Coordinates of C-alpha atoms and ligand atoms in Angstrom, one line a residue:
M5 CA -13.7 -40.3 -38.4
K6 CA -10.8 -39.5 -40.7
A7 CA -12.6 -36.6 -42.4
L8 CA -13.3 -35.1 -38.9
L9 CA -9.6 -35.4 -37.9
N10 CA -8.7 -33.7 -41.2
N11 CA -11.2 -30.9 -40.6
D12 CA -9.8 -30.4 -37.1
V13 CA -6.3 -30.3 -38.4
Q14 CA -7.3 -27.8 -41.1
R15 CA -8.9 -25.6 -38.3
V16 CA -5.9 -25.7 -36.1
V17 CA -3.6 -24.9 -39.1
F18 CA -6.0 -22.0 -40.1
I19 CA -6.0 -20.6 -36.6
I20 CA -2.3 -20.8 -36.3
L21 CA -1.9 -19.0 -39.6
L22 CA -4.4 -16.3 -38.4
V23 CA -2.5 -15.7 -35.3
L24 CA 0.8 -15.6 -37.1
S25 CA -0.5 -13.1 -39.6
N26 CA -1.8 -10.9 -36.8
S27 CA 1.5 -10.9 -35.1
C28 CA 3.2 -10.0 -38.3
L29 CA 0.9 -7.1 -38.7
V30 CA 1.9 -5.9 -35.3
L31 CA 5.7 -6.4 -36.0
S32 CA 5.4 -4.7 -39.4
Q33 CA 4.3 -1.6 -37.7
K34 CA 7.1 -0.5 -35.4
I35 CA 6.3 0.1 -31.8
N36 CA 6.4 3.8 -31.0
F37 CA 6.2 5.9 -28.1
T38 CA 3.0 7.9 -28.7
E39 CA 0.8 5.0 -29.7
H40 CA 2.2 2.1 -27.7
I41 CA 4.5 3.1 -24.8
A42 CA 2.8 6.2 -23.5
P43 CA -0.4 4.4 -22.6
I44 CA 1.6 1.9 -20.6
I45 CA 3.7 4.5 -18.9
H46 CA 0.8 6.9 -18.2
Q47 CA -1.3 4.1 -16.6
N48 CA 1.2 2.3 -14.6
C49 CA 3.9 4.7 -13.8
S50 CA 2.8 8.4 -14.1
P51 CA 0.4 8.2 -11.1
C52 CA 3.6 8.2 -8.9
H53 CA 6.2 9.6 -11.4
R54 CA 4.8 13.1 -11.5
K55 CA 5.5 16.3 -9.7
G56 CA 4.5 16.3 -6.0
E57 CA 4.1 12.5 -5.8
S58 CA 6.3 9.8 -4.1
A59 CA 8.7 9.0 -7.0
P60 CA 11.9 11.0 -7.4
F61 CA 11.5 11.9 -11.2
S62 CA 8.7 12.3 -13.7
L63 CA 7.7 9.8 -16.2
L64 CA 5.3 11.6 -18.6
T65 CA 6.9 12.7 -21.8
Y66 CA 8.8 11.2 -24.5
G67 CA 11.9 12.9 -23.1
D68 CA 11.3 11.7 -19.6
V69 CA 11.2 8.1 -20.7
V70 CA 14.0 8.2 -23.3
K71 CA 16.2 9.7 -20.7
R72 CA 15.8 6.7 -18.3
A73 CA 15.1 4.0 -20.9
Q74 CA 17.6 1.5 -19.8
F75 CA 16.8 1.9 -16.2
I76 CA 13.1 1.6 -17.0
L77 CA 13.8 -1.7 -18.9
K78 CA 15.7 -3.1 -15.9
V79 CA 13.1 -2.2 -13.2
T80 CA 10.3 -3.5 -15.3
E81 CA 12.0 -6.8 -16.3
M82 CA 12.9 -7.3 -12.6
R83 CA 9.3 -6.3 -11.7
Y84 CA 10.7 -4.0 -9.1
M85 CA 8.4 -1.4 -10.7
P86 CA 5.6 -0.7 -10.5
P87 CA 5.9 -1.7 -6.8
W88 CA 3.5 -4.6 -6.0
K89 CA 4.7 -7.2 -3.5
A90 CA 1.7 -9.6 -3.3
D91 CA 2.4 -12.9 -5.0
H92 CA 0.4 -13.5 -8.1
G93 CA -2.2 -16.1 -7.7
F94 CA -2.9 -16.0 -4.0
G95 CA -5.8 -13.8 -3.5
E96 CA -7.4 -11.6 -6.1
F97 CA -7.0 -7.9 -5.9
K98 CA -8.5 -4.9 -7.6
N99 CA -5.7 -2.3 -7.4
V100 CA -3.2 -4.5 -9.0
R101 CA -0.1 -2.8 -10.2
R102 CA 1.5 -5.3 -12.5
L103 CA 2.7 -5.1 -16.1
T104 CA 1.8 -8.0 -18.3
V105 CA 4.5 -10.1 -19.9
G106 CA 3.5 -8.5 -23.2
Q107 CA 3.9 -4.9 -21.9
I108 CA 7.2 -5.6 -20.6
A109 CA 8.2 -7.1 -24.0
T110 CA 6.8 -4.0 -25.8
I111 CA 9.0 -1.7 -23.8
K112 CA 12.0 -3.9 -24.6
V113 CA 11.4 -4.2 -28.3
W114 CA 10.8 -0.4 -28.4
I115 CA 14.1 0.3 -26.9
Q116 CA 16.0 -2.2 -29.0
D117 CA 14.3 -0.7 -32.1
G118 CA 15.9 2.7 -31.2
M119 CA 12.8 4.3 -29.4
P120 CA 10.9 5.8 -32.3
E121 CA 8.5 8.6 -31.1
G122 CA 5.7 8.0 -33.5
P123 CA 3.0 10.5 -34.5
K124 CA 3.7 13.5 -32.2
E125 CA 0.6 15.2 -32.9
K126 CA -1.3 12.3 -31.3
F127 CA 0.5 12.6 -27.9
Q128 CA -1.7 13.7 -25.0
L129 CA -0.4 14.3 -21.4
P130 CA -2.6 12.5 -19.0
I131 CA -4.6 14.8 -16.7
F132 CA -4.0 14.4 -13.0
E133 CA -5.4 16.2 -10.0
E134 CA -2.5 17.8 -8.1
N135 CA -2.1 16.7 -4.5
S136 CA -4.2 13.6 -4.8
Q137 CA -3.2 10.0 -5.7
L138 CA -6.9 9.4 -6.3
N139 CA -7.0 12.0 -9.0
K140 CA -10.0 13.6 -7.5
K141 CA -10.6 16.8 -5.5
P142 CA -10.8 16.0 -1.8
D143 CA -13.9 17.3 0.0
L144 CA -12.0 18.2 3.2
V145 CA -8.2 18.8 3.5
L146 CA -6.8 18.8 7.0
S147 CA -3.3 19.8 8.0
W148 CA -1.3 21.3 10.9
N149 CA -1.8 25.0 12.0
K150 CA 1.8 25.7 11.5
K151 CA 4.8 23.7 10.3
F152 CA 6.1 21.3 12.7
T153 CA 9.9 21.5 13.4
L154 CA 11.6 18.0 13.8
S155 CA 13.8 17.2 16.6
S156 CA 17.5 17.4 15.5
Q157 CA 18.6 14.9 18.2
N158 CA 19.1 12.0 15.7
K159 CA 16.3 9.8 17.3
E160 CA 13.1 8.3 16.1
D161 CA 10.3 10.6 17.0
Y162 CA 6.6 9.7 17.3
I163 CA 4.6 12.9 17.3
L164 CA 0.7 13.1 17.8
F165 CA -1.2 15.7 15.9
S166 CA -4.8 16.4 16.7
L167 CA -6.7 17.5 13.6
P168 CA -10.2 18.9 14.3
T169 CA -12.5 18.2 11.4
N170 CA -15.2 20.7 12.6
L171 CA -17.8 18.6 10.8
K172 CA -21.3 19.7 11.9
E173 CA -23.0 16.5 10.8
D174 CA -22.1 12.8 10.9
T175 CA -20.4 12.1 7.6
F176 CA -19.5 9.0 5.6
I177 CA -16.1 8.8 4.3
K178 CA -15.3 7.2 0.9
S179 CA -11.6 7.5 1.0
I180 CA -8.9 8.7 3.3
E181 CA -5.6 9.8 2.0
F182 CA -2.5 10.7 4.0
R183 CA 0.0 12.9 2.2
A184 CA 3.5 13.1 3.7
G185 CA 4.9 16.6 3.6
N186 CA 8.6 16.1 4.3
K187 CA 9.1 13.0 2.3
K188 CA 12.5 12.3 3.4
Y189 CA 11.7 12.1 7.2
V190 CA 8.1 11.2 7.5
H191 CA 8.6 7.4 8.0
H192 CA 5.1 6.3 8.6
A193 CA 1.8 7.6 10.0
R194 CA -1.2 6.0 11.8
L195 CA -4.6 7.7 11.6
S196 CA -7.4 7.2 14.0
V197 CA -10.4 9.0 15.2
D198 CA -10.9 10.8 18.5
T199 CA -14.5 11.4 19.2
T200 CA -13.8 12.6 22.8
Q201 CA -11.9 15.7 21.5
L202 CA -9.7 14.8 24.5
M203 CA -6.6 14.6 22.4
R204 CA -6.5 18.1 21.3
Q205 CA -4.0 18.6 24.3
T206 CA -1.6 16.2 22.5
D207 CA -1.3 18.4 19.5
A208 CA 2.2 18.2 18.1
K209 CA 3.6 16.5 21.3
S210 CA 5.9 13.4 21.3
I211 CA 4.4 10.3 22.7
D212 CA 7.1 10.3 25.4
D213 CA 5.8 13.6 26.6
P214 CA 4.6 13.2 30.3
S215 CA 1.9 15.8 29.8
I216 CA 0.0 13.2 27.8
A217 CA 0.4 10.2 30.0
D218 CA -3.3 9.7 29.5
F219 CA -2.8 8.9 25.9
A220 CA -2.8 5.2 26.5
K221 CA -6.1 5.3 28.1
V222 CA -7.8 7.2 25.4
R223 CA -6.1 5.1 22.8
M224 CA -8.2 2.3 24.0
K225 CA -11.2 4.1 22.8
E226 CA -10.1 5.6 19.6
E227 CA -10.8 3.8 16.4
F228 CA -7.9 3.0 14.1
W229 CA -8.5 4.2 10.6
V230 CA -5.5 3.7 8.3
G231 CA -1.8 3.2 8.5
W232 CA 0.3 4.9 5.9
V233 CA 3.8 4.0 4.8
P234 CA 5.5 5.3 1.7
G235 CA 4.1 3.5 -1.5
N236 CA 0.7 3.0 0.2
T237 CA -2.1 4.6 -2.0
P238 CA -5.5 5.2 -0.7
I239 CA -8.4 2.8 -1.6
E240 CA -12.0 3.8 -2.3
Y241 CA -14.6 1.7 -0.4
P242 CA -17.1 -0.1 -2.6
K243 CA -20.6 1.1 -3.6
G244 CA -22.9 1.2 -0.6
T245 CA -20.0 1.3 2.0
A246 CA -18.1 3.9 3.8
K247 CA -16.3 4.8 7.0
F248 CA -18.6 6.6 9.5
L249 CA -17.3 9.8 11.0
K250 CA -19.2 11.3 13.9
A251 CA -19.9 14.9 13.9
G252 CA -17.3 17.0 15.7
S253 CA -14.7 14.2 15.7
D254 CA -11.1 15.0 15.5
L255 CA -8.6 13.0 13.5
L256 CA -5.6 11.8 15.5
L257 CA -2.4 11.3 13.6
N258 CA 0.7 9.6 15.0
V259 CA 3.5 10.5 12.7
H260 CA 6.8 8.5 13.0
Y261 CA 9.8 10.7 11.8
A262 CA 13.0 9.1 11.0
P263 CA 16.1 10.3 12.9
N264 CA 17.7 13.4 11.6
N265 CA 20.4 15.8 12.9
L266 CA 19.6 18.9 10.9
E267 CA 18.5 22.1 12.5
N268 CA 15.1 23.4 11.2
E269 CA 14.0 20.5 9.4
Q270 CA 10.1 21.0 8.9
D271 CA 7.0 19.0 8.1
S272 CA 3.5 19.9 7.3
S273 CA 1.5 16.7 6.2
V274 CA -2.0 16.5 4.9
V275 CA -5.0 14.3 5.3
N276 CA -7.4 14.4 2.3
L277 CA -10.9 13.1 3.1
Y278 CA -13.3 12.2 0.3
F279 CA -17.0 12.2 1.3
A280 CA -19.3 9.4 0.0
K281 CA -22.0 10.5 -2.6
D282 CA -23.8 7.2 -2.7
T283 CA -26.3 5.8 -0.3
I284 CA -24.5 4.0 2.6
E285 CA -25.8 0.7 3.7
K286 CA -22.7 -0.6 5.5
K287 CA -20.0 1.0 7.7
I288 CA -16.4 -0.2 7.3
Q289 CA -15.1 -1.9 10.1
T290 CA -11.5 -2.8 11.0
F291 CA -10.0 -6.0 12.4
I292 CA -6.3 -6.5 13.2
L293 CA -4.5 -9.7 13.7
H294 CA -1.5 -9.0 15.8
E295 CA 1.5 -10.2 17.9
E296 CA -0.9 -11.2 20.8
D297 CA -2.6 -13.5 18.5
I298 CA 0.4 -15.7 17.8
T299 CA 0.2 -19.3 19.0
N300 CA 4.2 -19.7 19.5
K301 CA 4.7 -16.9 22.0
P302 CA 6.7 -15.0 23.1
F303 CA 7.1 -12.5 20.2
E304 CA 10.9 -12.5 20.5
I305 CA 13.5 -13.0 17.9
A306 CA 16.8 -14.6 19.0
P307 CA 20.0 -13.4 17.4
D308 CA 21.2 -15.5 14.6
T309 CA 17.8 -17.2 14.0
V310 CA 15.1 -17.4 11.3
I311 CA 11.8 -17.8 12.9
T312 CA 8.2 -18.1 11.9
F313 CA 5.3 -16.9 14.0
F314 CA 2.0 -18.2 13.6
A315 CA -1.2 -16.0 14.4
K316 CA -4.7 -17.2 14.6
S317 CA -7.9 -15.3 15.1
Q318 CA -10.8 -16.3 17.1
K319 CA -13.7 -18.1 15.2
I320 CA -15.5 -15.4 13.1
P321 CA -18.9 -15.3 14.8
Y322 CA -20.9 -14.1 11.7
P323 CA -20.2 -13.9 8.0
I324 CA -18.1 -10.9 7.0
H325 CA -17.0 -9.5 3.7
L326 CA -13.3 -8.6 3.6
L327 CA -12.5 -5.4 1.5
S328 CA -8.8 -5.1 2.1
V329 CA -5.7 -6.4 3.7
Q330 CA -2.5 -4.6 4.8
P331 CA 0.3 -6.6 6.3
H332 CA 2.8 -4.7 8.4
L333 CA 6.2 -6.1 9.6
H334 CA 9.4 -4.3 10.1
L335 CA 12.9 -4.6 8.8
L336 CA 13.5 -8.3 9.7
G337 CA 10.5 -9.4 7.8
K338 CA 11.2 -12.1 5.2
S339 CA 7.7 -13.4 4.0
L340 CA 4.2 -13.5 5.1
R341 CA 1.2 -15.6 4.2
C342 CA -2.4 -15.2 5.3
F343 CA -5.5 -17.3 4.7
A344 CA -8.9 -18.2 6.2
I345 CA -10.0 -21.8 6.9
T346 CA -14.0 -22.1 6.6
P347 CA -15.9 -24.6 8.9
N348 CA -15.9 -27.0 5.8
G349 CA -12.1 -27.1 5.8
E350 CA -11.9 -24.9 2.8
M351 CA -8.9 -22.6 2.4
I352 CA -9.5 -19.0 1.3
P353 CA -6.2 -17.4 0.1
L354 CA -6.0 -13.8 1.6
I355 CA -2.4 -12.7 0.8
K356 CA 1.0 -14.0 0.2
I357 CA 4.2 -12.1 0.1
S358 CA 7.2 -14.1 -0.6
K359 CA 9.7 -11.3 -0.7
W360 CA 8.8 -8.9 2.1
D361 CA 10.0 -5.4 1.4
F362 CA 9.7 -3.0 4.4
N363 CA 9.7 0.0 1.9
W364 CA 6.7 -1.1 0.1
Q365 CA 3.8 -1.8 2.5
M366 CA 0.4 -1.5 0.8
T367 CA -3.3 -1.8 1.3
Y368 CA -4.3 -4.5 -1.0
Q369 CA -8.0 -4.2 -2.0
Y370 CA -9.9 -7.4 -2.9
K371 CA -11.4 -7.5 -6.4
E372 CA -14.8 -8.2 -4.9
P373 CA -15.8 -8.0 -1.2
L374 CA -14.6 -11.5 -0.2
L375 CA -17.0 -13.6 1.8
I376 CA -15.6 -15.2 4.9
P377 CA -18.3 -17.6 6.3
A378 CA -19.2 -17.6 9.9
E379 CA -17.1 -19.9 12.2
S380 CA -14.1 -19.4 9.9
V381 CA -10.7 -18.8 11.4
I382 CA -8.1 -16.4 9.9
Y383 CA -4.4 -17.5 10.0
A384 CA -1.2 -15.5 9.3
E385 CA 2.4 -16.7 9.3
A386 CA 5.3 -14.3 9.1
T387 CA 9.0 -15.3 9.0
Y388 CA 11.8 -13.0 10.2
D389 CA 15.5 -13.4 9.5
N390 CA 17.6 -12.0 12.4
T391 CA 20.9 -13.3 11.1
S392 CA 23.7 -11.2 9.7
K393 CA 22.9 -12.5 6.2
N394 CA 19.8 -10.3 6.1
P395 CA 21.1 -7.1 4.6
E396 CA 18.2 -5.2 6.4
N397 CA 19.5 -6.1 9.8
R398 CA 20.7 -3.0 11.4
F399 CA 22.7 -4.7 14.2
N400 CA 25.9 -6.3 13.7
P401 CA 26.3 -8.7 15.5
P402 CA 22.5 -9.5 15.6
Q403 CA 20.7 -8.8 18.8
K404 CA 17.5 -10.1 20.5
I405 CA 14.6 -8.2 19.0
T406 CA 11.3 -7.7 20.6
Y407 CA 8.1 -5.9 20.1
G408 CA 8.1 -2.2 19.5
W409 CA 7.2 0.5 17.2
N410 CA 10.8 1.5 16.2
S411 CA 11.8 0.1 12.9
T412 CA 14.6 -1.8 14.5
Q413 CA 12.2 -3.5 16.8
E414 CA 9.4 -5.9 15.3
M415 CA 5.8 -6.0 14.7
M416 CA 3.5 -8.4 13.2
N417 CA 0.1 -6.9 12.1
V418 CA -2.3 -7.9 9.5
I419 CA -4.9 -5.2 9.2
F420 CA -8.4 -6.0 7.5
Q421 CA -11.2 -3.7 6.6
Y422 CA -14.5 -5.4 6.3
T423 CA -18.3 -5.0 6.4
F424 CA -20.9 -7.2 7.8
Ligands
HEC18 C1 3.3 3.5 -6.3 C2 4.1 4.5 -6.9 C3 5.0 4.1 -8.1 C4 4.6 3.5 -9.3 C5 3.2 3.2 -9.7 C6 5.9 3.4 -10.0 N1 6.9 4.0 -9.3 FE1 8.8 3.9 -9.9 N2 9.4 4.7 -8.1 C7 8.5 5.0 -7.1 C8 9.3 5.5 -6.0 C9 8.7 6.1 -4.7 C10 10.6 5.4 -6.3 C11 12.0 5.7 -5.5 C12 12.2 4.7 -4.4 C13 12.9 3.4 -5.0 O1 13.7 3.6 -6.0 O2 12.6 2.3 -4.5 C14 10.7 4.9 -7.7 C15 11.9 4.6 -8.4 C16 11.9 4.2 -9.7 C17 13.1 4.1 -10.5 C18 14.5 4.2 -10.0 C19 14.8 2.9 -9.3 C20 16.1 3.0 -8.4 O3 16.7 2.0 -8.2 O4 16.6 4.2 -8.1 C21 12.6 3.8 -11.8 C22 13.6 3.6 -13.0 C23 11.3 3.7 -11.8 N3 10.7 4.0 -10.6 C24 10.5 3.3 -12.8 C25 9.1 3.1 -12.7 C26 8.3 2.6 -14.0 C27 8.9 2.4 -15.3 C28 7.1 2.5 -13.6 C29 5.9 1.9 -14.3 C30 6.1 0.7 -15.0 C31 7.0 3.0 -12.2 N4 8.2 3.3 -11.8 C32 6.0 2.9 -11.3 C33 7.2 5.0 -7.1 C34 6.4 4.4 -8.1

């Protein structure tokens, strides 16, 4: 017994020594940009921090990073960058944008050490496809016929664009990417499919335009595809799955423009479609939990209150596989949690966002298609803060807030993509 114990102690001491010697090895070689920092930046920052993408400056070269080193240290330590709002440990996601503790520490030590560049000749610029977050050439690029001139009347504007695909055959779509043209004023966009071609008459018209009063009727039939807000990057559907697009369909884009009072402010946004190259066995479906599903109606937020709404789905009639989740609240949103309860009473975590941030609303893709057994119920809880303590509250004093598309009104949507 004693011998065994001694052996174990020896083993532990040996392992500790091994770990220590390894870390000394790392420490004795100074952290440098080319070998240690560039890979972290190129993988986690450059996809957005490069020309033509959403971020305001590039982070690619040694010069780019040195220039903003202190700022980078701050935003990575705070975990403000890379943007990722889903709480760690509640739902498992594929497209996680999160630096490890080790990566953050590496950046810190490198800056404290005076930011050595390292072997210059080993530096390689990452290769990115221009005009695509997916880093791939789209198979079909759709845009407006001519640039759209925004209203200068300082009001929120919702404009419908009809984009004929002119596809001669039914097509399976692997990824859908909306790319805002005028990044300053394109606030968000909603993309759906119009198989009737009726909406061509709505092209570039405001949803308030009396000539498209039938819109609401047609909308009942159109199929919601994706919602885009800044920071949202497209997902690729897993092998064997894709969105189905009927031949001859039009895409219908509802673009929300933020108020502006400038003459001649223009936009020409783009939709990239990527076709499926694999054999498709399952079509992607969409399911939305929304305001009508709340159990504590009405969906109204009294001034000076903090309130949580509880939404509940019907029993899911058959097993489904969830692929992604995209919560959508507006400015008063504070937090959100979503889960499923199976018929055995087991809880399946779907997503939790403890610090809701209106500016970063993403489509979170599950690591593996997530099985939700038949007869399960999906729940969502969202908390809103309509007090003057909420810095995002645009009304002072606070006012009663009800449902609406404007960002100063409120919404509660949780959008799921799934297959059977
Ligand atoms: C999904 C896209 C995306 C990724 C990935 C990303 N950024 Fe950003 N970043 C942005 C956008 C957009 C802004 C401007 C809006 C803002 O500041 O919130 C920004 C702003 C910043 C700022 C300025 C912050 C401020 O307050 O003005 C810094 C510094 C920064 N990013 C560093 C990084 C670093 C370092 C990484 C990687 C570890 C990274 N970003 C990853 C999109 C991204």
